[in-house]
PDB file of C-alpha atoms and ligand atoms in Angstrom:
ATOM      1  CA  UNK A  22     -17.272  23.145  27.527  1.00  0.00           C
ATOM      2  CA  UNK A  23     -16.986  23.781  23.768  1.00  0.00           C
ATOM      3  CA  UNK A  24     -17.624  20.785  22.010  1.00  0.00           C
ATOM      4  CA  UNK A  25     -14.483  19.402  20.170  1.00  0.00           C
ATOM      5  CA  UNK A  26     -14.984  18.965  16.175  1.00  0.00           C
ATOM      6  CA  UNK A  27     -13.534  16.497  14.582  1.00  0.00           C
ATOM      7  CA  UNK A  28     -11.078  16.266  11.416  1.00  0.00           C
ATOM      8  CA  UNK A  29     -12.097  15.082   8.904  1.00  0.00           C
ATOM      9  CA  UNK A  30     -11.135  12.092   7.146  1.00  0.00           C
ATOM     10  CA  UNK A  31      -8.583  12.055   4.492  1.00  0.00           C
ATOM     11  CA  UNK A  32     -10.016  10.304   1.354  1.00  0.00           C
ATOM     12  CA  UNK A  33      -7.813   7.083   0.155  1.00  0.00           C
ATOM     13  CA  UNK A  34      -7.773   5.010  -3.046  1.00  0.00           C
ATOM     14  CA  UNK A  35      -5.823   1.813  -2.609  1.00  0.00           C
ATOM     15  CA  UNK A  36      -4.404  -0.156  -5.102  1.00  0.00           C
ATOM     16  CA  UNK A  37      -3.733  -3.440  -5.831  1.00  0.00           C
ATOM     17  CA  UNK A  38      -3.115  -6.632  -7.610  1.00  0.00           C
ATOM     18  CA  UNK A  39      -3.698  -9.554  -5.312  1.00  0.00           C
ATOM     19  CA  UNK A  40      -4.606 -11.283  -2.397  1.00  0.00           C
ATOM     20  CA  UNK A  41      -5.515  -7.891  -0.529  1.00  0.00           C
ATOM     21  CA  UNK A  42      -4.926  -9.071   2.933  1.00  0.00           C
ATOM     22  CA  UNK A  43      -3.325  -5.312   3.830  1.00  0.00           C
ATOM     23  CA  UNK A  44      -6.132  -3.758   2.097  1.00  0.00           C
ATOM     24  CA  UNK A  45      -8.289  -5.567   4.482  1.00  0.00           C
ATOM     25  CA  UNK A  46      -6.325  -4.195   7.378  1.00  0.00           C
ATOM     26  CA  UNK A  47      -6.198  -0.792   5.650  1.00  0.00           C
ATOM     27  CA  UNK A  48     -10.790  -1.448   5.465  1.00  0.00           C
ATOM     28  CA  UNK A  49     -10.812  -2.156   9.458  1.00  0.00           C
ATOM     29  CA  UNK A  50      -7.849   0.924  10.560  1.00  0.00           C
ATOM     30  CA  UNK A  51      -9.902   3.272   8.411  1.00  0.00           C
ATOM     31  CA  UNK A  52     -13.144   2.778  10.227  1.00  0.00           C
ATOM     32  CA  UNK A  53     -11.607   3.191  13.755  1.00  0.00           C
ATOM     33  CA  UNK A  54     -13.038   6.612  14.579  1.00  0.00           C
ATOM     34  CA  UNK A  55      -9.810   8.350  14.977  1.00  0.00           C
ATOM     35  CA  UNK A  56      -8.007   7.210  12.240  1.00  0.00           C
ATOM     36  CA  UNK A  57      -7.202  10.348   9.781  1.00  0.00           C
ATOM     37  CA  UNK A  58      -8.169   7.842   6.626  1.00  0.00           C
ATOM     38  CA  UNK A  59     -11.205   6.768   4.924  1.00  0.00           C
ATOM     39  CA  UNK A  60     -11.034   4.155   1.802  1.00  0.00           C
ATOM     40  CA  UNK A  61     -13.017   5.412  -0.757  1.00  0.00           C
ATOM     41  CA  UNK A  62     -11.994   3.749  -3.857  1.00  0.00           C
ATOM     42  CA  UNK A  63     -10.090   0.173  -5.086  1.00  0.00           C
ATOM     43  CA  UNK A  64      -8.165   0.083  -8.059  1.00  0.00           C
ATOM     44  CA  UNK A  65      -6.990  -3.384  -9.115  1.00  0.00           C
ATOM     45  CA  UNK A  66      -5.131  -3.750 -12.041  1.00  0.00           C
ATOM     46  CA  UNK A  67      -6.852  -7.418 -12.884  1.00  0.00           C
ATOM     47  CA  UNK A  68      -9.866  -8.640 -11.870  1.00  0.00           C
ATOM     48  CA  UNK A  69      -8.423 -11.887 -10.966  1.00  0.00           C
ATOM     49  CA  UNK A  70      -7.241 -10.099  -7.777  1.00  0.00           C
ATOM     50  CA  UNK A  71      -8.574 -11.928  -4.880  1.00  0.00           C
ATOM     51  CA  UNK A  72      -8.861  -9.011  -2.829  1.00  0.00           C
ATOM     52  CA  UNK A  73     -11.787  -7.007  -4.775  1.00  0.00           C
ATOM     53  CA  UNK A  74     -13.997  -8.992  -2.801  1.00  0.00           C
ATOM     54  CA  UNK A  75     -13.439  -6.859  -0.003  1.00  0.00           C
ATOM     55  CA  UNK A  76     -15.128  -4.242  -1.966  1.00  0.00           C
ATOM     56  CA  UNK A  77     -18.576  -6.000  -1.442  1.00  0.00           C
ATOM     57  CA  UNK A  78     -17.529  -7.147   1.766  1.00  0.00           C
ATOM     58  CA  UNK A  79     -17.378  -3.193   2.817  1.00  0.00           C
ATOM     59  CA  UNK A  80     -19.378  -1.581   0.579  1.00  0.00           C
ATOM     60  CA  UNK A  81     -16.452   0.437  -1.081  1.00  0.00           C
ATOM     61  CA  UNK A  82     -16.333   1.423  -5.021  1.00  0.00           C
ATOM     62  CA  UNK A  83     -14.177  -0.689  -7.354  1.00  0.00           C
ATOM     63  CA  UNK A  84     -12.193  -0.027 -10.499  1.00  0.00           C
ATOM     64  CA  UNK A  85     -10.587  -3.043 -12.413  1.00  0.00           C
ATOM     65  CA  UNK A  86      -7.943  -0.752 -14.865  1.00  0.00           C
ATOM     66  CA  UNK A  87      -6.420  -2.686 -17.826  1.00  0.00           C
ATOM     67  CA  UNK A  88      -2.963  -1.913 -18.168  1.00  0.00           C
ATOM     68  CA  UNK A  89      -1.723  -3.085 -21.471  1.00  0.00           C
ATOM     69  CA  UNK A  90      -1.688   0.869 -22.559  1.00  0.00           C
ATOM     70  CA  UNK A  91      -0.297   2.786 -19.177  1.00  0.00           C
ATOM     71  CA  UNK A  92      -1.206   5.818 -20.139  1.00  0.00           C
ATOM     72  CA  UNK A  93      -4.531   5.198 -20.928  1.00  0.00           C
ATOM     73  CA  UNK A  94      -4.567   2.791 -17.641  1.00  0.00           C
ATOM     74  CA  UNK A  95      -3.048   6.257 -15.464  1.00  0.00           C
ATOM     75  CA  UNK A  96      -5.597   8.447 -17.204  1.00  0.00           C
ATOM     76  CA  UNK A  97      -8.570   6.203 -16.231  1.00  0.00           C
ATOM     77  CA  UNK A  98      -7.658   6.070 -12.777  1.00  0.00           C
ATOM     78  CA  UNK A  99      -7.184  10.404 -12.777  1.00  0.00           C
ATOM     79  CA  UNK A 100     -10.680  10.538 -13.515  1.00  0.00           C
ATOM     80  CA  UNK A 101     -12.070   8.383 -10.801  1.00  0.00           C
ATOM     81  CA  UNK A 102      -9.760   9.678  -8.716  1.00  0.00           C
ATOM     82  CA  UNK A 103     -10.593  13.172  -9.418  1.00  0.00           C
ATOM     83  CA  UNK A 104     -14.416  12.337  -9.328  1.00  0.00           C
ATOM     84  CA  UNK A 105     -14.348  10.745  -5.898  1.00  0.00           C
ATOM     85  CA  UNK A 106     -11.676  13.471  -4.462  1.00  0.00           C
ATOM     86  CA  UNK A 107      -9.239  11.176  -3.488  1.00  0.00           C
ATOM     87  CA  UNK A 108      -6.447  12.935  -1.949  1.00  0.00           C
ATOM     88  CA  UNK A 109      -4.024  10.544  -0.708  1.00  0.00           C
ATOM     89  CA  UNK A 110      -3.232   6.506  -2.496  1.00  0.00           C
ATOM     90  CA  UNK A 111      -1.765   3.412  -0.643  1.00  0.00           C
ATOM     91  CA  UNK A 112      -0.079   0.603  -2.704  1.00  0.00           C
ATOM     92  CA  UNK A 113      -0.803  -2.558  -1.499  1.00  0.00           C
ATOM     93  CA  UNK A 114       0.468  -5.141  -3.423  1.00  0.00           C
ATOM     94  CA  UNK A 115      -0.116  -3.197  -6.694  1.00  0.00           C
ATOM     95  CA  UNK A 116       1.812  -5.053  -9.391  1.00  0.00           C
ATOM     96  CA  UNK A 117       2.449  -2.125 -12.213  1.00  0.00           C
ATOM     97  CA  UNK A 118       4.297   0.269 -12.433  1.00  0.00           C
ATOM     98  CA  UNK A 119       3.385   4.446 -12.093  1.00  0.00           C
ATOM     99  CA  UNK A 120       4.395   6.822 -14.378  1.00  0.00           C
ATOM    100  CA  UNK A 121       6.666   9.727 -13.655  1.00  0.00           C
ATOM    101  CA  UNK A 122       3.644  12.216 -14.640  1.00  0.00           C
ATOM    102  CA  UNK A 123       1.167  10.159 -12.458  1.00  0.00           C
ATOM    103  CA  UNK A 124       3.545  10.481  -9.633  1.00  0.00           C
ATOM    104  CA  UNK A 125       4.190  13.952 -10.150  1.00  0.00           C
ATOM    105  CA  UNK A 126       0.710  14.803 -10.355  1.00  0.00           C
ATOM    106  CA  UNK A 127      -0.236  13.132  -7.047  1.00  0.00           C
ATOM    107  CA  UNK A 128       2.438  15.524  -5.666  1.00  0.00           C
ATOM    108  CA  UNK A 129       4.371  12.933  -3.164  1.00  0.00           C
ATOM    109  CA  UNK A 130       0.784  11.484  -1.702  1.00  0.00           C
ATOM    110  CA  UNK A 131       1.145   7.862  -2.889  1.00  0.00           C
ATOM    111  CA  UNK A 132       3.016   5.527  -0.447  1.00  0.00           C
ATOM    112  CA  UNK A 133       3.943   1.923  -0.700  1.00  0.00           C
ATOM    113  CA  UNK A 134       4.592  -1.201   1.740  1.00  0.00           C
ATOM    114  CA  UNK A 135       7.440  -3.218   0.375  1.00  0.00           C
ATOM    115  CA  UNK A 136       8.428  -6.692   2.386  1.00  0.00           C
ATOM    116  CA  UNK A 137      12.160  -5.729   2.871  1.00  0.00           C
ATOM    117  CA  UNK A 138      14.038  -3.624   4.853  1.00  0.00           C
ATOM    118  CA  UNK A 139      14.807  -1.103   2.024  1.00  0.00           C
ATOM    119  CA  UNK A 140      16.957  -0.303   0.507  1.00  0.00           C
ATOM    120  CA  UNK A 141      18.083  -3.633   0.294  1.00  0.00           C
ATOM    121  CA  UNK A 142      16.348  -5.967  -1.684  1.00  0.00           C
ATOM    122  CA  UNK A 143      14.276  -3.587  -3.605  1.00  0.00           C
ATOM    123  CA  UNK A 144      12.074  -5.385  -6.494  1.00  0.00           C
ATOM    124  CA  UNK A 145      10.635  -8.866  -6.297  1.00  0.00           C
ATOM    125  CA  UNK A 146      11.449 -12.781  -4.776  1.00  0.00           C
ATOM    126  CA  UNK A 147      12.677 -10.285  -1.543  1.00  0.00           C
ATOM    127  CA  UNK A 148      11.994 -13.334   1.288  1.00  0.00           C
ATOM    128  CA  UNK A 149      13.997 -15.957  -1.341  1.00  0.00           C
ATOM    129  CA  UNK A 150      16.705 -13.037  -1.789  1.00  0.00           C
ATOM    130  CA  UNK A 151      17.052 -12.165   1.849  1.00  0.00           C
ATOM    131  CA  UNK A 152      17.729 -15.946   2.661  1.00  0.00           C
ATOM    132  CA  UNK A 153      19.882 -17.018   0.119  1.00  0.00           C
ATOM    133  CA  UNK A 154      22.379 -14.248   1.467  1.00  0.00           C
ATOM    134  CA  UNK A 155      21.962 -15.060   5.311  1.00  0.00           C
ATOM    135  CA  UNK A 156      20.976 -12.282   5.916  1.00  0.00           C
ATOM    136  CA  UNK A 157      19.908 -12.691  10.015  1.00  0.00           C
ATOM    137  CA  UNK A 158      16.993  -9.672   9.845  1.00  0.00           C
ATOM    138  CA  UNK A 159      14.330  -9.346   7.160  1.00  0.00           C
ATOM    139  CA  UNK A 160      11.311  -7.174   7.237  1.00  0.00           C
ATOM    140  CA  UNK A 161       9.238  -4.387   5.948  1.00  0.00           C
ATOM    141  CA  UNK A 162       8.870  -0.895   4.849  1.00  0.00           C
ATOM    142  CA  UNK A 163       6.293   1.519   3.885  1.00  0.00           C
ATOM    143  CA  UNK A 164       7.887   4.394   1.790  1.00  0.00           C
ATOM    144  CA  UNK A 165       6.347   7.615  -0.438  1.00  0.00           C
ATOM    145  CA  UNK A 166       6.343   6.204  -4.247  1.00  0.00           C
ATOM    146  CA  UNK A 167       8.628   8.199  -6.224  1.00  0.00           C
ATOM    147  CA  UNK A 168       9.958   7.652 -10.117  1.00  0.00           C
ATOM    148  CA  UNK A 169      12.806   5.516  -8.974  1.00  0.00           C
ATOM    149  CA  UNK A 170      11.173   1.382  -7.623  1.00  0.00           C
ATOM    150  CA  UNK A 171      11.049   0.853  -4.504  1.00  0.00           C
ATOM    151  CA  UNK A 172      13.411   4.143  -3.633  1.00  0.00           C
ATOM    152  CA  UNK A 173      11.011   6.729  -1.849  1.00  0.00           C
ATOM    153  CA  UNK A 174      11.835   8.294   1.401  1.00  0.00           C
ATOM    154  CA  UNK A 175      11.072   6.158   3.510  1.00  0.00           C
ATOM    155  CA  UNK A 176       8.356   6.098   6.408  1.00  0.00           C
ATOM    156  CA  UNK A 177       8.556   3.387   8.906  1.00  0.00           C
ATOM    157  CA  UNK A 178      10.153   0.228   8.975  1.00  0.00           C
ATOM    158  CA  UNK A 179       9.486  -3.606  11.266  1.00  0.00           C
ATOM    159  CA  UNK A 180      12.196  -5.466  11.553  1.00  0.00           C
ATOM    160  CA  UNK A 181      12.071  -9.683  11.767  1.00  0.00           C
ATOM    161  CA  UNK A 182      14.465 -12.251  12.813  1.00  0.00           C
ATOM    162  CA  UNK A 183      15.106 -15.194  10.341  1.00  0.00           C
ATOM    163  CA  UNK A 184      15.541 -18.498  11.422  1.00  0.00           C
ATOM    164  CA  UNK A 185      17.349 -21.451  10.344  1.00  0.00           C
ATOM    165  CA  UNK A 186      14.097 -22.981   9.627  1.00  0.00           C
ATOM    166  CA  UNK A 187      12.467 -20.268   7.578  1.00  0.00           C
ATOM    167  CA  UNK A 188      11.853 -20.728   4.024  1.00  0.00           C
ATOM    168  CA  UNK A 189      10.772 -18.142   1.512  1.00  0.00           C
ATOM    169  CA  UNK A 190       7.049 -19.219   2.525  1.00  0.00           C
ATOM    170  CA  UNK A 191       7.565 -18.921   6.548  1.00  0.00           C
ATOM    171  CA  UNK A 192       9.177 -15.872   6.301  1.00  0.00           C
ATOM    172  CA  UNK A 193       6.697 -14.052   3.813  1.00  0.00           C
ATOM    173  CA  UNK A 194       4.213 -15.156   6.246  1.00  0.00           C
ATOM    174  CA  UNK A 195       5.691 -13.481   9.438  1.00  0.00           C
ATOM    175  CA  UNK A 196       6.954 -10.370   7.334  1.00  0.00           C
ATOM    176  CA  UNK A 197       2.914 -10.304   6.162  1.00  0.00           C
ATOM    177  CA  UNK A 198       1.783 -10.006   9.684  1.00  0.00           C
ATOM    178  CA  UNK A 199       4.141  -6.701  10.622  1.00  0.00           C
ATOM    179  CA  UNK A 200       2.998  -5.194   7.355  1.00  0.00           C
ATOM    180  CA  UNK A 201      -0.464  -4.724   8.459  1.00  0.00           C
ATOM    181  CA  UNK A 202       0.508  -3.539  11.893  1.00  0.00           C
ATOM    182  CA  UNK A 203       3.044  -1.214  10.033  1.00  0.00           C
ATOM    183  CA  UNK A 204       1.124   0.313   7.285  1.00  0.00           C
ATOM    184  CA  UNK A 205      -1.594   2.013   9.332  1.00  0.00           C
ATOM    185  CA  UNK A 206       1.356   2.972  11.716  1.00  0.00           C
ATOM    186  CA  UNK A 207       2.946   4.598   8.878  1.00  0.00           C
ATOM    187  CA  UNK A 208      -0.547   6.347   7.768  1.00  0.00           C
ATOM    188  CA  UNK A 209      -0.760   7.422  11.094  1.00  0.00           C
ATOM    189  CA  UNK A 210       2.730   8.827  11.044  1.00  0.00           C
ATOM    190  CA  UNK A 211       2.778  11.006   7.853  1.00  0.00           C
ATOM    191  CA  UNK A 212      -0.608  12.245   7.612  1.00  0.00           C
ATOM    192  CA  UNK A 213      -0.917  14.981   9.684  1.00  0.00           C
ATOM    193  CA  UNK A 214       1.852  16.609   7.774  1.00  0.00           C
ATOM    194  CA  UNK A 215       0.107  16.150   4.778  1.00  0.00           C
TER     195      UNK A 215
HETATM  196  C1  GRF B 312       2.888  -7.605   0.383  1.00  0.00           C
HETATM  197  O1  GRF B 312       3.910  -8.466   0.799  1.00  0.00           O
HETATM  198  C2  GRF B 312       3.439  -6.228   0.062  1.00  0.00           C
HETATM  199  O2  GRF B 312       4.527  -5.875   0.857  1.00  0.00           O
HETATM  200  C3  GRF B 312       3.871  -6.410  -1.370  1.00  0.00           C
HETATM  201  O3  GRF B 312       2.889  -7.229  -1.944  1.00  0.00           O
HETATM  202  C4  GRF B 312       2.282  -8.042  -0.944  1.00  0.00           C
HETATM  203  C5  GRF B 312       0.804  -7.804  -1.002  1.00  0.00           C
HETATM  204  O4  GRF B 312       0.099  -8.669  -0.164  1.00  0.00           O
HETATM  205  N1  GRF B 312       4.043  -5.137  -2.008  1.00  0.00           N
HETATM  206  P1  GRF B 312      -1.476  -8.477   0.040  1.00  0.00           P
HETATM  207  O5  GRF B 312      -2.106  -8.481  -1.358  1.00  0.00           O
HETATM  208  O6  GRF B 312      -1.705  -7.183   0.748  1.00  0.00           O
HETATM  209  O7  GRF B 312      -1.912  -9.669   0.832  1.00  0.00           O
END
């Protein structure tokens, strides 16, 4: 029997501005053998972000991009991401915000993972938000980036329950531990058709 060959793996950037904890997850989905991703690039926009240690951890190339001038921030990042033929970019937890040309350029392959069940709550303070107005379900969303925040089409959802007890902290925390089931989920979802 013929042999079957695989695909081969779509080449990522992610991006962030933080803690990194679903850039970790991101790391250990894209090294499964059948996942369609491999990370080949981090772009943080500070290099206070506690999650470019993961780039040692895994051996993966890092970019720290200063963003005081966006444009000269976007055009930076082109030209590592044309060098290392990225074709697809995952926001995790990226705190700036992309240009319409950036966006356009990437032509609709740049998602996000936002922690509320969009589109409500779009923006920031979404777990303080979310209980301040009772809501009774919180949760996350991974969406395509597009030139309105936080308003992409939108991919997959997870859906939590809030308690009486939850604060803004307990509920981050639980919403934080769907996102990194959901956002390979989500990869897994989209990127065959891409
Ligand atoms: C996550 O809650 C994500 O939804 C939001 O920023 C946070 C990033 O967390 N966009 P981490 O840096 O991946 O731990």
């Amino acid at each position: 029997m013929k042999k079957l060959i695989g695909r081969k793996k779509t080449k990522t950037a992610i991006f962030i501005s933080g803690t990194g904890s679903n850039l970790k997850k991101l790391i250990q989905f894209s090294k499964i053998k059948k996942s369609p991703i491999s990370i080949d690039l981090i772009v943080s926009s500070t290099k206070k972000a506690p999650g470019l240690k993961y780039s040692k951890q895994y051996k993966i190339e890092k970019k720290v991009v200063n963003f005081k001038n966006n444009k000269i921030a976007e055009k930076k990042i082109l030209n590592f991401i044309n060098k290392k033929k990225i074709k697809f970019i995952c926001l995790a937890g990226f705190m700036k915000i992309i240009s319409k040309n950036f966006i356009q350029k990437f032509n609709g392959k740049i998602i996000n993972i936002h922690p509320s069940l969009l589109p409500k709550y779009k923006g920031l303070n979404t777990h303080k938000r979310a209980i301040e107005n009772k809501e009774k379900f919180a949760g996350c969303t991974v969406h395509y980036v597009s030139t309105k925040l936080d308003s992409g089409k939108i991919i997959l959802q997870k859906k939590v329950k809030i308690k009486k007890k939850d604060t803004a902290i307990s509920l981050k925390k639980k919403i934080l531990k769907k996102e990194h089931q959901l956002y390979p989920a989500a990869i897994k979802k989209i990127l065959v058709n891409l």
